[in-house]
PDB file of C-alpha atoms and ligand atoms in Angstrom:
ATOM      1  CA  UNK A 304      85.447  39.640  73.179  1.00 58.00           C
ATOM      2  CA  UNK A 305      85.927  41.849  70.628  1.00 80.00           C
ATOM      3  CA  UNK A 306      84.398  41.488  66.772  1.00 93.00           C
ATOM      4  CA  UNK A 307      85.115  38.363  64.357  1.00 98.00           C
ATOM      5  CA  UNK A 308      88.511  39.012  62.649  1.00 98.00           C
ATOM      6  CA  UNK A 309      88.198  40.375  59.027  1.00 98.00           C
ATOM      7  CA  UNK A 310      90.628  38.197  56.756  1.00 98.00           C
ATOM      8  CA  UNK A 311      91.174  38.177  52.977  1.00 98.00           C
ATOM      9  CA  UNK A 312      92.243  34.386  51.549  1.00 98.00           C
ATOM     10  CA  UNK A 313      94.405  34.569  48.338  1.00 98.00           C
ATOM     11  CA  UNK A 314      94.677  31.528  46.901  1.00 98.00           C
ATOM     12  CA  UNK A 315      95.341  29.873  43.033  1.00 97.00           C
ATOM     13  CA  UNK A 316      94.616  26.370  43.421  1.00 97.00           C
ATOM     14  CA  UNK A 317      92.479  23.485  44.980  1.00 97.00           C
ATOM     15  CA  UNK A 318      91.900  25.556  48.215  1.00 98.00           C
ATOM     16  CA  UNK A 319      91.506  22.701  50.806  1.00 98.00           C
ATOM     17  CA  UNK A 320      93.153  25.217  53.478  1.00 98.00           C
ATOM     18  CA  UNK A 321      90.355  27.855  52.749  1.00 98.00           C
ATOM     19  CA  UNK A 322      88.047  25.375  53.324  1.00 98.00           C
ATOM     20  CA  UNK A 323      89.600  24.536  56.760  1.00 98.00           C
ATOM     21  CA  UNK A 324      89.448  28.221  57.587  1.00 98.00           C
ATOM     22  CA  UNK A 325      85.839  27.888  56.322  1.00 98.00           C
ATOM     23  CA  UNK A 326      84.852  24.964  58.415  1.00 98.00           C
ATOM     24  CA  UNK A 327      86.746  26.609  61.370  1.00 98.00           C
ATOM     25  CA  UNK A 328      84.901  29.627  61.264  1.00 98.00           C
ATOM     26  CA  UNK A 329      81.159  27.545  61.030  1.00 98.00           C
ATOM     27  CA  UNK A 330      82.077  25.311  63.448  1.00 98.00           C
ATOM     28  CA  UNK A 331      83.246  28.198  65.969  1.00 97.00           C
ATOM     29  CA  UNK A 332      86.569  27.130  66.037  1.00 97.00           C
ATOM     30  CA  UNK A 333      87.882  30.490  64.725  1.00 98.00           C
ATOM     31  CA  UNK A 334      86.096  34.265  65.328  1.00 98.00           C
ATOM     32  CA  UNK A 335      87.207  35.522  62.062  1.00 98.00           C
ATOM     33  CA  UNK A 336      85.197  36.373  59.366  1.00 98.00           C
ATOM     34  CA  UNK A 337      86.182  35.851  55.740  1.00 98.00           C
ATOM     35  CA  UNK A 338      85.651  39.028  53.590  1.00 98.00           C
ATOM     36  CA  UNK A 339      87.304  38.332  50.162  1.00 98.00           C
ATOM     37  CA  UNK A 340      88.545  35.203  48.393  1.00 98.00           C
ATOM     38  CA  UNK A 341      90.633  36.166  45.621  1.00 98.00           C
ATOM     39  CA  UNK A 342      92.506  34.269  43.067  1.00 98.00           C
ATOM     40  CA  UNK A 343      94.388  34.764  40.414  1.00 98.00           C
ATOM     41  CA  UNK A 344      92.772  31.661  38.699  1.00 97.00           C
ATOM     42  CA  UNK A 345      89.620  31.961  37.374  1.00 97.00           C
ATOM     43  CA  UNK A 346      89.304  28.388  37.263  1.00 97.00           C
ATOM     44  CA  UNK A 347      90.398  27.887  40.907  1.00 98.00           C
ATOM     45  CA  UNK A 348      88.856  25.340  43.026  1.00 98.00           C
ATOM     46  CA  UNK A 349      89.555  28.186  45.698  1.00 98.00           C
ATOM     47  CA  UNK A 350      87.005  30.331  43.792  1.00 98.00           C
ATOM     48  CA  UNK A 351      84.485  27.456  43.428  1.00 98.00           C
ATOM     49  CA  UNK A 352      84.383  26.888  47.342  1.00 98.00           C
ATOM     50  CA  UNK A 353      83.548  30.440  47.488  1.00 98.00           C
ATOM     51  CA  UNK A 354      80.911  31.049  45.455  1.00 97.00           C
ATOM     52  CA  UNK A 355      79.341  27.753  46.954  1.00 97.00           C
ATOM     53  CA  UNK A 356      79.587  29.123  50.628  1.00 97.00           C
ATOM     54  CA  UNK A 357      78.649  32.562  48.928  1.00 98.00           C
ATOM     55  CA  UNK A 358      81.678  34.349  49.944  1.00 98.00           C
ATOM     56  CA  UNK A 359      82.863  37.327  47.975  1.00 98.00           C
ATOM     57  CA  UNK A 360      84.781  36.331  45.433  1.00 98.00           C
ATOM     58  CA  UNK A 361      87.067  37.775  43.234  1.00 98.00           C
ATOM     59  CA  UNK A 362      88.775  36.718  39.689  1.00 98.00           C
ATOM     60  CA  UNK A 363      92.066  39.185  39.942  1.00 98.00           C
ATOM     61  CA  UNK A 364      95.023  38.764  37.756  1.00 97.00           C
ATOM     62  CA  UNK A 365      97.971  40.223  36.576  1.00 96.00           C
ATOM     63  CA  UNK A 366      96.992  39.421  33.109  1.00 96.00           C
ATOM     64  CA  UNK A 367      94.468  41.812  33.388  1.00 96.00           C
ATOM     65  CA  UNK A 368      96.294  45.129  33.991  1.00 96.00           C
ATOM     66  CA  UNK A 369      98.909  46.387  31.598  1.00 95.00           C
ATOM     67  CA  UNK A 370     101.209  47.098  34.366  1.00 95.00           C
ATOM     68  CA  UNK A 371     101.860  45.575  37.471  1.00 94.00           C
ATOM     69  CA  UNK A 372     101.234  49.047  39.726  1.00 96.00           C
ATOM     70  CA  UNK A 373      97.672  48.633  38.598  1.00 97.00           C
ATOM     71  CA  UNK A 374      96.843  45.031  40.143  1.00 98.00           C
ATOM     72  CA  UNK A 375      98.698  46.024  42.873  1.00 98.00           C
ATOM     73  CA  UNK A 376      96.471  49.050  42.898  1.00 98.00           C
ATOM     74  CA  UNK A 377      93.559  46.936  42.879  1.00 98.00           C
ATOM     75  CA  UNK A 378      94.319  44.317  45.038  1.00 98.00           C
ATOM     76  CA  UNK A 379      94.539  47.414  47.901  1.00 98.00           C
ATOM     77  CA  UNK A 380      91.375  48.751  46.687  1.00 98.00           C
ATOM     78  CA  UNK A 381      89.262  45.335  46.777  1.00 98.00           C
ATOM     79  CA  UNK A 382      91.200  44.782  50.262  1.00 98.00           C
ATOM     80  CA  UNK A 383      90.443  48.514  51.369  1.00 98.00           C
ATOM     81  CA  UNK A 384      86.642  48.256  50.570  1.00 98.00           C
ATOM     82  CA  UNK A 385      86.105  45.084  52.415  1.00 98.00           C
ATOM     83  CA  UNK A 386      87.948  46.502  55.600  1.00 98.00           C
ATOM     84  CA  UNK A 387      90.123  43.397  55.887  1.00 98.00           C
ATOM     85  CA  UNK A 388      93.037  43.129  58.898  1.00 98.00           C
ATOM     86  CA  UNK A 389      94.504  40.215  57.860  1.00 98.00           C
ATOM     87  CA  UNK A 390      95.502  38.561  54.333  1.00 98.00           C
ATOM     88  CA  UNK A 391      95.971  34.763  54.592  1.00 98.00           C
ATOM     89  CA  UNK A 392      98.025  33.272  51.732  1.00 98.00           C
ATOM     90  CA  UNK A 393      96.779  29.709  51.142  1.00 98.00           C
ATOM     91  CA  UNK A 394      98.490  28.338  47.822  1.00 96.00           C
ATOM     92  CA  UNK A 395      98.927  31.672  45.999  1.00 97.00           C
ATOM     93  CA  UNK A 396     101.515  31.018  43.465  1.00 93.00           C
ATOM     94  CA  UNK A 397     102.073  35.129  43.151  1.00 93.00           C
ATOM     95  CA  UNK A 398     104.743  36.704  45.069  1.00 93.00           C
ATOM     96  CA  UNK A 399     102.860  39.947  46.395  1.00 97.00           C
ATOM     97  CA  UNK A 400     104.965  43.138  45.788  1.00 97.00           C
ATOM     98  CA  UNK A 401     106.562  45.551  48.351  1.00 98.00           C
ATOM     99  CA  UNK A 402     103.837  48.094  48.107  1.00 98.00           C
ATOM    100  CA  UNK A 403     101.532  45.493  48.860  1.00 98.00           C
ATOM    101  CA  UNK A 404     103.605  43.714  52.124  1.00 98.00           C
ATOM    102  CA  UNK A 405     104.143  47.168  52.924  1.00 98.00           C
ATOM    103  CA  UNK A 406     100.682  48.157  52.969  1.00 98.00           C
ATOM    104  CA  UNK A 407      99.946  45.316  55.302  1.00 98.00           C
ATOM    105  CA  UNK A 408     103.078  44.996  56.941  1.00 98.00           C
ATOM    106  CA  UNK A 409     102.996  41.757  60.065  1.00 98.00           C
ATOM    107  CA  UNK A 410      99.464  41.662  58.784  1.00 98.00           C
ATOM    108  CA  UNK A 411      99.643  38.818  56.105  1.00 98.00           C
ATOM    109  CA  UNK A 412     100.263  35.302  56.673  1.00 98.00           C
ATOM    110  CA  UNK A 413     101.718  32.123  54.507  1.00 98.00           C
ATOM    111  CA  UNK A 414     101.777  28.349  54.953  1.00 98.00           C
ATOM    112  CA  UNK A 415     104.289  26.684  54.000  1.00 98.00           C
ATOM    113  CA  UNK A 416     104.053  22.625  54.096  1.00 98.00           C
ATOM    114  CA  UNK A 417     107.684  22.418  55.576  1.00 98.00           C
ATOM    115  CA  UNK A 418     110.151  22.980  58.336  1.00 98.00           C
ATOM    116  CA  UNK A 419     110.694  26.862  56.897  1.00 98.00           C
ATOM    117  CA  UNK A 420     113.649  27.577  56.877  1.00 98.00           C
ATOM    118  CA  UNK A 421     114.782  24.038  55.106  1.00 98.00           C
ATOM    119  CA  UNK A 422     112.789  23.289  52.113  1.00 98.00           C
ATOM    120  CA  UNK A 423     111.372  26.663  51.052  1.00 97.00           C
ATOM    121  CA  UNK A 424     112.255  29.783  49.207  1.00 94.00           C
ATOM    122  CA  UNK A 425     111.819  30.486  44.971  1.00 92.00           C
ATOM    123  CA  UNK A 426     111.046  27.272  43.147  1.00 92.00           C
ATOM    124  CA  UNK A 427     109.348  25.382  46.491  1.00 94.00           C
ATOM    125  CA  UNK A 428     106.157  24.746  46.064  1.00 94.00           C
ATOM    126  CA  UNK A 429     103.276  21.904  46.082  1.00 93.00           C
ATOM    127  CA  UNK A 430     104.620  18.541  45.231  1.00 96.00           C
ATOM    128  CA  UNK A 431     108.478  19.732  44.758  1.00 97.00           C
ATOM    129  CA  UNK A 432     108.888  20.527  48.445  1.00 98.00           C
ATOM    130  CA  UNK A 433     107.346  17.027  49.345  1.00 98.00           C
ATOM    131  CA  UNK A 434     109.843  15.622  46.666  1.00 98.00           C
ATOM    132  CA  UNK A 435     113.051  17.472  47.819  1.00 98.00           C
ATOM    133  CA  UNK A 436     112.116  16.349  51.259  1.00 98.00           C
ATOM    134  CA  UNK A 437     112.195  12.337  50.217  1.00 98.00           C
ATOM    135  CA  UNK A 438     115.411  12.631  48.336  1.00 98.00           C
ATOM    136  CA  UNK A 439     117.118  14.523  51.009  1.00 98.00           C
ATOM    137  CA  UNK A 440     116.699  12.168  53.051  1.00 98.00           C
ATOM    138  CA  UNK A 441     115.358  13.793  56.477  1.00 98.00           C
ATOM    139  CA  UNK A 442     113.005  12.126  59.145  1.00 98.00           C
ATOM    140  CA  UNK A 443     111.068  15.116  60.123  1.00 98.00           C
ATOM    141  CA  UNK A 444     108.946  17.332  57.602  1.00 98.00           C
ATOM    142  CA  UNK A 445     106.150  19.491  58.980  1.00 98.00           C
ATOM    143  CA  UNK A 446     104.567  22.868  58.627  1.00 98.00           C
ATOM    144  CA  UNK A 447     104.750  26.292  58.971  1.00 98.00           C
ATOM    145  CA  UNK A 448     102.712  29.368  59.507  1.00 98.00           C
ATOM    146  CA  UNK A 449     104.144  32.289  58.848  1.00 98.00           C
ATOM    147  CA  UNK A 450     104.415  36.162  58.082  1.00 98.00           C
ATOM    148  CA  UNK A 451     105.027  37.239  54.706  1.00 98.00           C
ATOM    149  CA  UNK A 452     108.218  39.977  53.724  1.00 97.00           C
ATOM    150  CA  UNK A 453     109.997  40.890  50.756  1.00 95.00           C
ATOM    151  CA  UNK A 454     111.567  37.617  50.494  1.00 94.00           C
ATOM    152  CA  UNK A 455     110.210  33.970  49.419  1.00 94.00           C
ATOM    153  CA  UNK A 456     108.838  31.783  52.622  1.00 96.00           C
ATOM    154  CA  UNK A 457     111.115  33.990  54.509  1.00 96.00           C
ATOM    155  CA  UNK A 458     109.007  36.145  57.665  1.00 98.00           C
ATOM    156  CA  UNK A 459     108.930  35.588  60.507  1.00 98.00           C
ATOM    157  CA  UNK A 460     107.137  32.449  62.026  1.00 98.00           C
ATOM    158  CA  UNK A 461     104.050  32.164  64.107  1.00 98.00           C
ATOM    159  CA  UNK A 462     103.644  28.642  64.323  1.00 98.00           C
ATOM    160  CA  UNK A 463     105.147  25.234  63.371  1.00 98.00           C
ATOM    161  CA  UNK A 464     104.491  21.541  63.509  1.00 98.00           C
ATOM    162  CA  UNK A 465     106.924  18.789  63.016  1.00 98.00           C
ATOM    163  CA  UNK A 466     105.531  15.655  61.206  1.00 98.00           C
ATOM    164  CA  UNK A 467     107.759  12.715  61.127  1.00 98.00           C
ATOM    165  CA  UNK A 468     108.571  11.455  57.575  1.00 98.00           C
ATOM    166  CA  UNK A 469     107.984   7.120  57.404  1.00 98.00           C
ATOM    167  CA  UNK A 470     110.292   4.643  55.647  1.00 97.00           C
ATOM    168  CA  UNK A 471     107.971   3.897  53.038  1.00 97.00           C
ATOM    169  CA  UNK A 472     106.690   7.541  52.010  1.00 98.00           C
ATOM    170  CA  UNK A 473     106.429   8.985  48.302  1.00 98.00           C
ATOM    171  CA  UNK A 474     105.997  12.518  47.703  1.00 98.00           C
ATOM    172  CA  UNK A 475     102.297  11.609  47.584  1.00 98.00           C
ATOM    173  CA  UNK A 476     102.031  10.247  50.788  1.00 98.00           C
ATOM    174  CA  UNK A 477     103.745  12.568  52.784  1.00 98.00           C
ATOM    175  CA  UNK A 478     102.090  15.684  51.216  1.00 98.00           C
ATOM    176  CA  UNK A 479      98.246  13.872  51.978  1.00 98.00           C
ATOM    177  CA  UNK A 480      99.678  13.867  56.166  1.00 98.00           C
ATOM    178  CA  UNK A 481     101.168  17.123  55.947  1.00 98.00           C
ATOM    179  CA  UNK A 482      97.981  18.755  54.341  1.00 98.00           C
ATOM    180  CA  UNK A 483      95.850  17.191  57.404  1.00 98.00           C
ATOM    181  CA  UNK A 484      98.155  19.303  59.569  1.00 98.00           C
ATOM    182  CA  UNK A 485      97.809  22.739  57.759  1.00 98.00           C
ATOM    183  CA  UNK A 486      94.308  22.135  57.908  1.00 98.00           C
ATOM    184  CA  UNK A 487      94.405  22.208  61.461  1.00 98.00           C
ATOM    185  CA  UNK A 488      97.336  24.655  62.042  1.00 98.00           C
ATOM    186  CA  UNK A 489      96.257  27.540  59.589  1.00 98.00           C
ATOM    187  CA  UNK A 490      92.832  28.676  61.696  1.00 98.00           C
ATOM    188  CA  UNK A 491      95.017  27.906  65.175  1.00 98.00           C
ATOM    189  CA  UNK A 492      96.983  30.369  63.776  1.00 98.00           C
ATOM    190  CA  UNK A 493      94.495  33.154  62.380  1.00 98.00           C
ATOM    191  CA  UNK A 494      92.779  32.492  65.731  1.00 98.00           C
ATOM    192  CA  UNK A 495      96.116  33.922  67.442  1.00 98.00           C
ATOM    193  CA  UNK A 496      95.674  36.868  65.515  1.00 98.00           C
ATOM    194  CA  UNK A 497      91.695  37.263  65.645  1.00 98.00           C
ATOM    195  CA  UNK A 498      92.242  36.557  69.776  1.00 96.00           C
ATOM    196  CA  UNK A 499      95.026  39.948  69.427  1.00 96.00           C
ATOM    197  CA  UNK A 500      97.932  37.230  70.847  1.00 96.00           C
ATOM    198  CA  UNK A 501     100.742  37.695  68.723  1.00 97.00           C
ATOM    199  CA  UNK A 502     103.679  40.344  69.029  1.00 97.00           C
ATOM    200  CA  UNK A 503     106.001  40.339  66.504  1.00 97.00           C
ATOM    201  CA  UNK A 504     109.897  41.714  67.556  1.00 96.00           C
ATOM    202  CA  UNK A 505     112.269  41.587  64.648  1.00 95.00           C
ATOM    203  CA  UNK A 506     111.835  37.616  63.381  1.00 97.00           C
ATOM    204  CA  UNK A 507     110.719  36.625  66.671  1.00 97.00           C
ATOM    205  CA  UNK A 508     106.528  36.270  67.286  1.00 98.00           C
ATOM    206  CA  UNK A 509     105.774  35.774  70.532  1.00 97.00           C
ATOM    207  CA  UNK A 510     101.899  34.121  71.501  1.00 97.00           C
ATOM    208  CA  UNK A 511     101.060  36.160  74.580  1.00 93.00           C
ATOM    209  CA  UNK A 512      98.182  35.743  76.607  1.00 87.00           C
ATOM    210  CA  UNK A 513      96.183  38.827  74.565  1.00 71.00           C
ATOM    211  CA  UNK A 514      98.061  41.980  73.496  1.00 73.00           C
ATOM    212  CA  UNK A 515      96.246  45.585  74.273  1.00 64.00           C
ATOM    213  CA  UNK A 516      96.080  45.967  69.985  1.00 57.00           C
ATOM    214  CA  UNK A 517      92.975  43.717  69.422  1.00 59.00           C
ATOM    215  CA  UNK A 518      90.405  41.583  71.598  1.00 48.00           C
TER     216      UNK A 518
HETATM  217  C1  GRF B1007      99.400  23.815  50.532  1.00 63.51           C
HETATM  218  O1  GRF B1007     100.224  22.696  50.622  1.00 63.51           O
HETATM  219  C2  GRF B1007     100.090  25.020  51.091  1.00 63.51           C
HETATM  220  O2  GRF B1007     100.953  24.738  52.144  1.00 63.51           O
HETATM  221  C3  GRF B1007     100.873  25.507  49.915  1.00 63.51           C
HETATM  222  O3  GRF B1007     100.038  25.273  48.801  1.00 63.51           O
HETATM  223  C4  GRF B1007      99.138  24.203  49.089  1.00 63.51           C
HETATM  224  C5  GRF B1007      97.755  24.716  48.859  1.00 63.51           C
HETATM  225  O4  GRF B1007      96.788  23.717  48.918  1.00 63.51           O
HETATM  226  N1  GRF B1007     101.304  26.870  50.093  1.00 63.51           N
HETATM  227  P1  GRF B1007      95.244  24.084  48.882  1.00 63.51           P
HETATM  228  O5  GRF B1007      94.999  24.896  47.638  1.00 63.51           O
HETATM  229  O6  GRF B1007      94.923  24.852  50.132  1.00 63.51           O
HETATM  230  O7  GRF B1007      94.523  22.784  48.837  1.00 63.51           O
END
């Protein structure tokens, strides 16, 4: 077995998926090893749950720099200098640049608490996804893990879990089940990567038994 994954979370709000990932990775659930939390919010509960675990963790916004080529600059330095491999997304509300995806290209992940591709894209995020689902009317929600391109909730997808959605659910409701799942499904996925299982061809990822890249 090879060594612990190095993974960056970025992530602006309560951060109940980095502490999954956390608890994952004490429990030894998950061989990864998380080098950076960063978030745009300084008041972030993300950024709270690191400094308690004493993680590395980092206040970066784009209200800082004067243009945006200079947080993007950063964000690859901070990234660089911790040697990460793998960038998980967890409730960042910032849509990373090209140079950035670019940089890391297949090697940053998103979840998404939907059926990607219904219910995603600009504008579909936290409780409006839940609320879209509800009025739309459809019986299975769920959610998905996926790789992050150019475009909004659009890479290709490493995982997904269907969650059926009840008579009597609210937007509330329905967004406390589907949270349970990411908790689970967001280290079974970084463990895919950290165990060198996942091939990516055009939108397709396959889950192989371990690819010759890593592990
Ligand atoms: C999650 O629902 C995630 O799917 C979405 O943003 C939310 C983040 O929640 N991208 P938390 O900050 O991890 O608690």
């Amino acid at each position: 077995m090879g060594e612990p994954l190095k993974i960056a979370v970025l992530a602006s709000g309560e951060g109940t998926n980095l502490q999954a990932i956390i608890d994952a990775i004490e429990e030894g659930r998950l061989k990864a090893e998380i080098r950076a939390v960063i978030s745009n919010n300084s008041g972030s509960g993300a950024l709270r749950r690191a400094r308690k675990e004493g993680l590395f963790g980092l206040h970066l916004s784009h209200k800082q720099f004067i243009a945006p080529e200079e947080f993007d600059q950063e964000l690859l330095k901070v990234l660089g200098e911790r040697e990460v491999e793998l960038v998980c997304l967890a409730g960042y509300m910032k849509l990373l640049s090209p140079r950035v995806i670019g940089a890391y290209r297949n090697r940053i992940l998103n979840i998404h608490p939907a059926l990607l591709p219904a219910f995603g894209g600009k504008g579909m995020f936290g409780q409006r996804v839940h609320q879209a689902v509800i009025e739309y009317g459809v019986k299975l929600t769920g959610v998905t893990v996926h790789i992050v391109d150019e475009k909004y909730d659009h890479g290709p997808i490493v995982l997904q879990r269907a969650i059926p959605v009840l008579e009597n659910d609210d937007a509330e409701s329905l967004s406390q089940r589907v949270l349970e799942v990411e908790h689970k499904l967001y280290p079974e996925a970084i463990g895919l990567f950290a165990e060198g299982r996942v091939k990516v061809e055009g939108r397709r990822v396959r889950i192989g038994g371990s690819f010759p890249n890593r592990g």
